[in-house]
Coordinates of C-alpha atoms in Angstrom, one line a residue:
M1 CA -5.6 -6.7 -35.3
N2 CA -9.1 -5.6 -34.5
P3 CA -8.9 -3.4 -31.4
V4 CA -13.1 -4.5 -30.3
K5 CA -12.1 -8.1 -30.1
S6 CA -9.0 -6.8 -28.6
F7 CA -11.2 -4.9 -26.3
V8 CA -13.4 -8.4 -25.6
R9 CA -10.6 -10.0 -25.3
F10 CA -8.9 -8.3 -22.6
Q11 CA -11.8 -7.1 -20.9
K12 CA -12.3 -9.4 -17.8
P13 CA -8.8 -8.3 -16.6
L14 CA -9.2 -4.3 -17.8
L15 CA -12.2 -4.2 -16.0
A16 CA -10.1 -5.7 -12.9
I17 CA -7.7 -2.9 -13.2
A18 CA -9.7 -0.8 -13.6
A19 CA -12.5 -1.5 -10.2
A20 CA -9.2 -2.0 -8.4
A21 CA -7.6 1.6 -9.6
I22 CA -11.2 3.0 -7.8
L23 CA -10.7 1.1 -4.8
T24 CA -6.5 1.9 -4.1
A25 CA -7.8 5.5 -5.1
I26 CA -10.3 5.4 -1.7
L27 CA -8.4 3.9 0.1
F28 CA -4.9 6.4 0.0
S29 CA -7.7 8.5 0.3
F30 CA -8.0 7.5 4.7
D31 CA -4.0 7.2 6.7
F32 CA -5.2 3.9 8.4
N33 CA -2.3 5.0 10.8
F34 CA -3.3 3.2 13.7
L35 CA -3.2 0.2 11.7
E36 CA -0.5 0.6 10.1
A37 CA 2.0 2.2 13.1
K38 CA 0.8 -1.7 14.6
L39 CA 2.6 -3.4 11.6
Y40 CA 5.8 -1.1 12.1
D41 CA 6.2 -2.4 15.3
F42 CA 5.9 -5.6 14.6
R43 CA 8.2 -5.5 12.1
I44 CA 10.5 -3.6 14.3
S45 CA 10.2 -6.4 17.1
L46 CA 11.1 -9.1 13.7
S47 CA 14.3 -7.4 12.2
P48 CA 18.0 -7.7 13.8
T49 CA 18.8 -4.5 15.8
I50 CA 21.6 -2.6 15.0
Q51 CA 25.1 -3.2 17.1
A52 CA 25.3 -0.5 20.1
S53 CA 28.3 1.2 19.0
S54 CA 31.3 1.6 22.1
D55 CA 31.5 4.8 20.8
I56 CA 29.2 5.5 23.0
T57 CA 28.7 5.7 27.3
V58 CA 25.7 6.7 29.0
V59 CA 26.4 8.5 32.2
T60 CA 23.6 8.1 35.0
I61 CA 22.6 10.3 38.0
D62 CA 20.9 7.5 39.3
E63 CA 19.8 6.6 43.0
K64 CA 23.5 5.1 43.6
T65 CA 24.4 9.0 43.0
T66 CA 21.3 10.5 44.6
S67 CA 21.9 8.5 47.9
R68 CA 25.7 8.8 47.9
L69 CA 25.3 13.3 48.1
G70 CA 21.8 13.3 49.6
Q71 CA 19.7 15.0 46.7
F72 CA 17.3 14.6 44.5
T73 CA 17.9 14.9 40.9
P74 CA 19.2 16.9 38.8
L75 CA 21.2 18.0 41.9
N76 CA 22.7 20.9 42.6
L77 CA 24.8 22.9 40.2
K78 CA 27.9 23.0 42.5
S79 CA 28.2 19.0 42.1
H80 CA 27.5 19.2 38.4
L81 CA 30.9 21.0 38.4
S82 CA 33.1 19.0 40.3
F83 CA 31.2 16.4 37.9
I84 CA 32.4 18.1 34.4
D85 CA 35.8 19.3 36.3
K86 CA 37.0 15.6 37.1
L87 CA 35.3 14.8 33.5
G88 CA 37.3 16.4 31.8
L89 CA 40.3 14.6 33.0
Y90 CA 38.9 11.4 31.1
R91 CA 39.3 13.5 28.3
P92 CA 36.4 11.8 26.3
K93 CA 35.5 13.7 23.1
S94 CA 32.3 15.3 23.3
I95 CA 29.7 15.2 26.1
G96 CA 26.0 16.1 25.4
Y97 CA 24.5 16.8 28.9
L98 CA 21.0 16.2 29.3
V99 CA 20.0 17.9 32.4
N100 CA 17.4 20.5 33.0
L101 CA 20.0 23.6 34.3
K102 CA 16.5 25.0 34.6
H103 CA 15.4 22.4 36.9
V104 CA 19.1 22.7 38.8
N105 CA 18.3 25.8 39.5
Q106 CA 14.7 25.9 41.4
V107 CA 16.3 22.8 43.2
D108 CA 19.4 25.3 45.0
P109 CA 18.9 28.4 43.6
S110 CA 22.1 29.5 45.9
S111 CA 24.0 27.3 44.7
F112 CA 23.5 28.1 40.7
Q113 CA 23.7 32.1 41.4
E114 CA 27.3 31.3 43.3
H115 CA 28.3 28.9 40.6
S116 CA 27.0 29.4 37.3
G117 CA 30.0 32.1 36.2
L118 CA 32.6 29.1 37.8
F119 CA 30.3 25.9 35.4
L120 CA 31.0 28.2 32.4
E121 CA 34.7 28.8 32.5
T122 CA 35.2 25.2 33.3
V123 CA 33.1 23.7 29.9
R124 CA 34.6 26.6 27.9
S125 CA 37.6 24.9 29.0
L126 CA 36.9 21.5 28.3
K127 CA 36.6 23.3 24.3
K128 CA 40.0 24.3 24.4
S129 CA 41.2 20.9 25.5
N130 CA 39.1 19.7 22.0
V131 CA 36.0 18.0 24.2
S132 CA 32.9 19.0 22.7
F133 CA 29.9 20.1 25.3
I134 CA 26.5 20.9 23.8
L135 CA 23.1 21.0 26.9
G136 CA 20.4 18.6 25.2
T137 CA 17.7 22.4 25.8
P138 CA 14.3 21.1 26.4
F139 CA 11.1 21.7 24.6
D140 CA 7.7 22.0 25.9
V141 CA 4.3 24.0 24.5
F142 CA 6.2 27.8 24.4
G143 CA 9.2 26.2 23.2
P144 CA 12.9 25.4 24.0
V145 CA 13.7 25.8 27.5
F146 CA 16.8 27.8 27.7
P147 CA 18.8 27.9 31.7
P148 CA 19.1 31.0 33.7
V149 CA 21.6 33.4 32.4
P150 CA 24.9 33.2 32.1
L151 CA 24.5 29.5 31.5
D152 CA 22.5 30.4 28.4
Q153 CA 25.5 30.9 27.2
L154 CA 26.5 27.6 26.5
H155 CA 26.1 25.3 23.3
Q156 CA 22.9 24.1 23.0
S157 CA 21.3 22.1 21.2
I158 CA 16.9 21.0 21.6
A159 CA 17.3 17.3 22.9
I160 CA 13.4 15.7 22.6
I161 CA 12.4 12.0 21.9
H162 CA 9.3 12.9 19.9
K163 CA 6.4 10.6 20.6
D164 CA 3.4 10.0 18.2
G165 CA 1.1 11.7 20.5
N166 CA -1.4 13.8 17.3
V167 CA 0.4 11.9 14.5
F168 CA 0.3 9.2 13.1
A169 CA -1.3 6.5 16.3
S170 CA -1.1 9.0 18.6
D171 CA 0.0 5.7 21.1
Q172 CA 2.7 8.1 22.4
V173 CA 5.3 5.7 21.2
S174 CA 8.8 6.9 20.0
R175 CA 9.3 6.1 16.5
R176 CA 10.7 8.7 14.5
A177 CA 13.9 11.7 15.7
L178 CA 13.6 15.1 15.2
V179 CA 17.1 16.0 13.3
R180 CA 16.3 19.6 12.7
L181 CA 14.3 22.4 13.4
A182 CA 14.3 25.2 11.8
G183 CA 16.9 24.3 9.1
R184 CA 18.7 24.1 13.0
P185 CA 20.6 20.5 13.9
T186 CA 19.3 19.3 16.6
F187 CA 21.2 18.1 19.8
H188 CA 21.4 14.3 18.4
L189 CA 22.5 15.1 15.0
E190 CA 25.4 17.8 17.0
L191 CA 26.6 15.2 18.5
A192 CA 27.3 13.1 15.5
I193 CA 28.7 15.8 13.8
S194 CA 30.7 15.9 16.5
S195 CA 32.3 12.6 16.6
G196 CA 34.0 12.9 13.0
R197 CA 31.8 10.1 11.8
V198 CA 28.9 13.1 10.4
P199 CA 29.2 15.7 7.8
A200 CA 27.5 19.0 9.1
S201 CA 25.7 18.9 6.2
Y202 CA 24.6 14.9 6.6
H203 CA 20.6 14.0 6.6
P204 CA 19.7 10.9 7.0
S205 CA 18.4 8.5 3.9
G206 CA 15.0 8.1 4.9
A207 CA 14.3 11.9 6.0
F208 CA 11.3 14.0 5.5
S209 CA 10.0 17.1 6.2
V210 CA 7.3 18.7 8.6
E211 CA 6.7 22.2 6.4
E212 CA 3.8 23.0 9.1
V213 CA 6.0 23.3 11.9
E214 CA 9.6 23.6 9.5
A215 CA 11.0 20.4 11.1
E216 CA 12.6 17.3 10.0
Y217 CA 12.6 14.0 11.2
F218 CA 13.8 10.2 10.5
F219 CA 12.8 6.8 12.1
F220 CA 15.3 4.8 13.1
P221 CA 15.8 1.5 14.2
Y222 CA 16.3 0.4 17.4
A223 CA 20.2 -0.9 19.2
G224 CA 19.3 -4.1 21.0
K225 CA 15.5 -5.0 22.5
D226 CA 16.3 -5.7 26.0
L227 CA 17.4 -1.5 26.9
Q228 CA 17.0 -0.2 30.2
S229 CA 13.0 -0.4 31.5
A230 CA 11.0 1.5 34.6
G231 CA 11.9 -0.9 37.5
S232 CA 14.2 -3.1 35.5
K233 CA 17.7 -4.6 36.4
P234 CA 20.6 -3.0 35.6
L235 CA 21.2 -2.3 32.1
S236 CA 23.1 -5.7 29.9
P237 CA 26.9 -5.3 29.7
S238 CA 26.2 -6.3 25.3
K239 CA 24.4 -2.6 24.8
Y240 CA 25.7 1.0 25.8
A241 CA 27.9 1.3 27.9
Q242 CA 26.6 2.5 31.2
V243 CA 28.8 5.0 34.7
S244 CA 27.6 6.3 37.1
F245 CA 27.4 10.2 37.7
I246 CA 28.8 9.8 41.2
D247 CA 31.8 6.9 39.7
V248 CA 33.2 9.0 37.8
L249 CA 32.9 12.5 40.8
D250 CA 34.8 9.8 42.7
G251 CA 37.4 9.0 40.1
T252 CA 36.4 5.1 40.2
A253 CA 35.4 5.2 36.8
P254 CA 36.7 3.1 34.1
T255 CA 39.0 5.1 32.4
E256 CA 38.5 2.9 28.9
L257 CA 34.8 3.3 29.0
L258 CA 35.0 7.2 29.5
R259 CA 38.2 8.2 27.4
D260 CA 37.2 9.3 23.6
K261 CA 34.0 8.8 23.6
I262 CA 31.5 9.9 23.2
L263 CA 29.2 10.6 26.8
L264 CA 25.7 11.3 27.0
V265 CA 24.5 13.0 31.0
G266 CA 21.3 13.2 32.2
T267 CA 19.1 11.4 35.3
L268 CA 17.9 7.5 35.0
N269 CA 15.5 7.5 38.0
L270 CA 14.0 3.3 38.0
E271 CA 11.2 5.2 40.2
N272 CA 10.8 8.6 37.9
P273 CA 8.1 7.3 35.3
N274 CA 8.8 10.7 32.7
D275 CA 12.8 8.7 32.6
F276 CA 10.7 6.7 30.7
S277 CA 9.6 6.2 27.4
K278 CA 7.4 4.1 25.2
T279 CA 9.3 2.7 22.2
P280 CA 7.6 -0.8 19.4
L281 CA 9.6 -3.4 20.8
A282 CA 7.8 -3.8 23.7
L283 CA 4.4 -2.0 26.0
A284 CA 7.4 -1.4 29.0
P285 CA 9.0 2.0 28.6
R286 CA 12.5 2.4 27.6
A287 CA 14.8 4.8 29.6
N288 CA 15.3 8.6 27.8
L289 CA 18.4 8.5 27.8
L290 CA 18.9 5.2 26.6
I291 CA 16.3 6.2 23.1
H292 CA 18.7 9.6 23.6
A293 CA 22.2 7.2 23.2
N294 CA 20.4 5.0 20.1
I295 CA 19.4 7.7 18.1
V296 CA 22.4 9.6 18.2
D297 CA 23.6 5.3 17.6
A298 CA 21.0 5.5 14.5
L299 CA 23.1 8.1 12.3
I300 CA 26.7 7.9 13.5
Q301 CA 25.7 4.4 12.0
G302 CA 23.5 5.6 8.7
E303 CA 21.0 3.0 10.0
D304 CA 17.6 4.8 9.6
I305 CA 14.4 3.4 7.4
L306 CA 12.9 4.7 3.8
L307 CA 9.6 5.1 3.7
V308 CA 8.8 3.4 0.3
P309 CA 7.5 6.2 -2.2
T310 CA 3.5 6.4 -2.2
P311 CA 3.4 6.0 -5.8
I312 CA 4.8 2.5 -5.5
N313 CA 1.9 2.1 -2.8
W314 CA -0.9 2.3 -4.7
I315 CA 0.7 0.0 -7.7
L316 CA 1.0 -2.9 -5.2
T317 CA -2.7 -1.7 -4.5
I318 CA -4.1 -2.2 -7.5
V319 CA -2.4 -5.4 -8.0
L320 CA -2.6 -7.0 -5.1
T321 CA -6.2 -6.3 -4.9
A322 CA -7.4 -6.9 -8.7
L323 CA -5.1 -10.4 -8.7
V324 CA -7.7 -11.1 -5.7
W325 CA -10.6 -10.2 -7.7
T326 CA -9.5 -12.1 -10.8
W327 CA -8.4 -15.3 -8.0
V328 CA -12.0 -15.2 -6.4
L329 CA -13.8 -15.3 -9.8
S330 CA -11.8 -17.5 -11.9
S331 CA -11.0 -20.3 -9.4
T332 CA -12.8 -22.9 -6.9
P333 CA -14.2 -21.2 -3.4
L334 CA -11.0 -23.6 -1.8
R335 CA -8.4 -21.8 -4.4
G336 CA -10.0 -18.6 -4.0
V337 CA -9.6 -18.3 -0.4
I338 CA -6.3 -20.6 -0.7
A339 CA -5.1 -18.0 -3.2
T340 CA -5.7 -15.1 -1.3
L341 CA -4.4 -16.0 2.5
S342 CA -1.4 -16.9 0.1
L343 CA -1.1 -14.1 -1.8
T344 CA -1.5 -12.0 1.8
L345 CA 1.4 -14.0 3.5
F346 CA 2.9 -13.2 0.3
F347 CA 2.9 -9.4 0.9
L348 CA 3.6 -9.6 4.8
F349 CA 6.9 -11.3 4.5
L350 CA 7.5 -9.3 1.2
G351 CA 7.0 -6.2 4.7
W352 CA 8.9 -7.9 6.4
F353 CA 12.4 -8.4 3.9
T354 CA 12.4 -5.3 2.6
F355 CA 13.0 -4.0 6.3
Q356 CA 15.7 -6.2 7.3
G357 CA 17.9 -4.2 5.4
Y358 CA 20.3 -7.3 4.6
G359 CA 23.4 -6.7 3.1
G360 CA 23.6 -3.0 4.2
G361 CA 21.1 -2.3 2.7
A362 CA 18.3 0.2 3.1
R363 CA 15.7 -0.4 5.7
L364 CA 13.2 0.1 3.3
W365 CA 9.2 0.7 4.6
I366 CA 6.1 -1.0 2.8
R367 CA 3.7 0.9 4.1
Q368 CA 1.0 -2.2 4.3
S369 CA -2.2 -1.0 5.7
Q370 CA -4.0 0.1 2.6
P371 CA -3.1 -3.3 0.2
L372 CA -4.3 -5.8 3.1
I373 CA -7.1 -3.8 3.9
G374 CA -7.7 -3.4 -0.7
I375 CA -6.6 -7.6 -0.2
L376 CA -10.0 -8.3 2.5
I377 CA -12.7 -5.6 1.2
T378 CA -12.2 -6.8 -2.7
Y379 CA -12.6 -10.8 -1.2
Y380 CA -16.0 -9.9 0.8
L381 CA -16.3 -8.4 -2.6
A382 CA -15.8 -10.5 -5.1
V383 CA -17.6 -13.6 -2.7
P384 CA -21.2 -12.0 -2.8
Y385 CA -20.1 -11.0 -6.9
R386 CA -19.5 -15.1 -7.8
L387 CA -22.4 -16.1 -5.7
I388 CA -24.5 -13.5 -7.9
Q389 CA -23.1 -15.2 -11.2
E390 CA -24.2 -18.9 -9.5
Y391 CA -27.2 -17.8 -9.0
T392 CA -27.5 -16.3 -12.8
K393 CA -26.3 -19.4 -13.9
R394 CA -28.9 -21.6 -12.4
W395 CA -31.6 -19.7 -12.6
E396 CA -31.0 -19.6 -16.4
F397 CA -30.3 -23.5 -16.3
Q398 CA -33.3 -23.9 -14.3
R399 CA -35.1 -22.2 -17.3
K400 CA -33.6 -23.9 -19.4
N401 CA -34.6 -27.4 -18.1
A402 CA -37.7 -26.5 -18.8
L403 CA -38.0 -26.0 -21.8
L404 CA -36.4 -29.5 -22.8
T405 CA -38.6 -31.3 -20.4
Q406 CA -41.9 -29.9 -22.2
V407 CA -40.1 -30.4 -25.7
E408 CA -39.0 -33.8 -24.3
E409 CA -42.7 -34.8 -23.5
L410 CA -43.7 -33.3 -26.8
K411 CA -41.2 -35.4 -28.5
R412 CA -42.4 -38.5 -26.5
N413 CA -45.7 -37.8 -27.6
F414 CA -45.1 -38.1 -31.1
L415 CA -43.0 -40.6 -31.2
S416 CA -46.1 -42.3 -29.4
L417 CA -48.5 -41.0 -32.0
I418 CA -46.6 -42.5 -35.0
T419 CA -45.7 -45.7 -33.3
H420 CA -49.4 -46.3 -33.5
D421 CA -50.5 -44.6 -36.4
L422 CA -47.1 -47.0 -38.0
K423 CA -48.0 -49.7 -36.5
T424 CA -52.0 -49.6 -36.8
P425 CA -52.5 -50.5 -40.7
V426 CA -49.2 -52.8 -40.5
A427 CA -51.3 -55.0 -38.1
R428 CA -53.8 -54.8 -40.4
I429 CA -52.4 -56.1 -43.3
Q430 CA -51.1 -58.5 -41.3
G431 CA -54.3 -60.0 -39.5
L432 CA -55.8 -59.9 -43.0
A433 CA -53.0 -61.8 -44.7
E434 CA -53.5 -64.4 -42.4
A435 CA -56.9 -64.4 -42.4
I436 CA -57.7 -65.5 -46.1
R437 CA -54.2 -67.7 -45.3
S438 CA -55.9 -70.0 -43.0
K439 CA -59.4 -69.9 -45.7
S440 CA -57.8 -71.1 -49.1
N441 CA -56.8 -74.4 -50.3
D442 CA -54.6 -73.1 -52.8
R443 CA -50.5 -73.3 -51.9
S444 CA -49.5 -70.7 -54.3
D445 CA -52.4 -68.5 -52.5
R446 CA -50.6 -70.0 -49.1
E447 CA -47.1 -69.0 -50.1
Q448 CA -48.0 -65.4 -51.1
L449 CA -49.7 -64.6 -48.1
G450 CA -46.9 -66.1 -45.8
N451 CA -44.2 -63.8 -47.6
I452 CA -46.9 -60.8 -46.9
I453 CA -47.3 -61.9 -43.6
H454 CA -43.4 -62.6 -43.0
S455 CA -43.0 -59.0 -44.3
T456 CA -45.3 -57.5 -42.0
E457 CA -43.7 -59.0 -39.0
E458 CA -40.5 -57.5 -40.1
L459 CA -41.6 -53.9 -40.8
N460 CA -43.0 -54.1 -37.2
R461 CA -39.8 -55.1 -36.0
F462 CA -38.1 -52.1 -37.7
I463 CA -41.1 -49.5 -36.8
S464 CA -40.3 -50.7 -33.1
T465 CA -36.9 -50.8 -33.3
E466 CA -36.4 -47.6 -34.8
C467 CA -38.3 -46.2 -32.1
A468 CA -36.5 -47.6 -29.3
S469 CA -33.7 -46.0 -30.9
C470 CA -34.6 -42.4 -30.3
P471 CA -34.0 -40.6 -27.0
T472 CA -36.6 -40.6 -24.8
S473 CA -34.3 -37.8 -22.1
T474 CA -31.7 -35.0 -22.5
S475 CA -29.4 -33.5 -20.0
V476 CA -28.1 -30.8 -19.4

């Protein structure tokens, strides 16, 4: 096959693909993270949530506890010592302690000094009973906030709820969780490993590294859409089981909610905004303690969100923009609009469908901001380009029509002149024959002259018929 003819044949689709590739390269030089975050939140809100595990129970230092003890959160160390001592009787599987012991020391330094040694021994006795105890260490701008001596000897891991501050959407929404920092597993991963259902070397399938801070993160789905929020009623029993701190101290907590369970202990004060964070599920903040439980649960169940590789996003963007360009230029304006809208809706549906993780499959996150912006830009570039083409064709049509009008006028003038020049001598012959015939008395001459007159009449009719049969106008 002649390569020149092949290129001419496929010239338009090749040019459309080339233009789409250039536009895609420009689009992917920008992040559009704010738009992508909103699309991500939209899919989270429409996707099925993970089933809250019955192996996890949250123990809350709540208003009921502070009211009964007559203290402020996070309570003095004597109360925590009594709690740990009573909690050991329930034989939980593991305990994740999300209490800032540095603040406990600040609340009542004398109690801390008096009971810190005994608290350390009580925690160590839990380990002898095969109960794992992990202290969640806060993290501030200066690094981990370690507890005072001697409680710095406790097994501890960094426990933070990551909020998109200076990355991604920069809207303080919790979408991702920290799995490892500087190669060491964080609080959530260690607690999940302690359940025995996650190996020590576990890496979520959707985990990704941020080399600048030596951190490993993963995006996680939420369990339920009605988690505890600031100012709301107590947690629905259909979600994570919840026990009050004071009920454990009183020995009235249900045994089935604590025995062989993963316990997360922390503060939950409905009046304290620091105990809550925003999530993709709603604008209302959610309890930090329940978000911690959700992250641990997502690790145990292997529920994470896998970001589709960038090359696939490139290919999708090129294909979508090339299709829009081709459809808008090759179809009617109405069909172009319908095709563009249909393609946009299909792509949104595709992003939602792959995000569901049906049949136990991975939840795939297709970045949609670049393709959607590419569709919009392509459409608004293709429409003016098509209008320019239409105006060019119309101008060519008008130019040709004017030329044809001139030609038609010349044709009419020519035919009119030819008709006149042909009919004039015929009329003269006919008139002369009629004049001679009227004066002749010879019968033979009169018959011959009659034949001449009849022939001129037939010739005249023939000329009139032929001239009438010629078109006087031409349509384009």
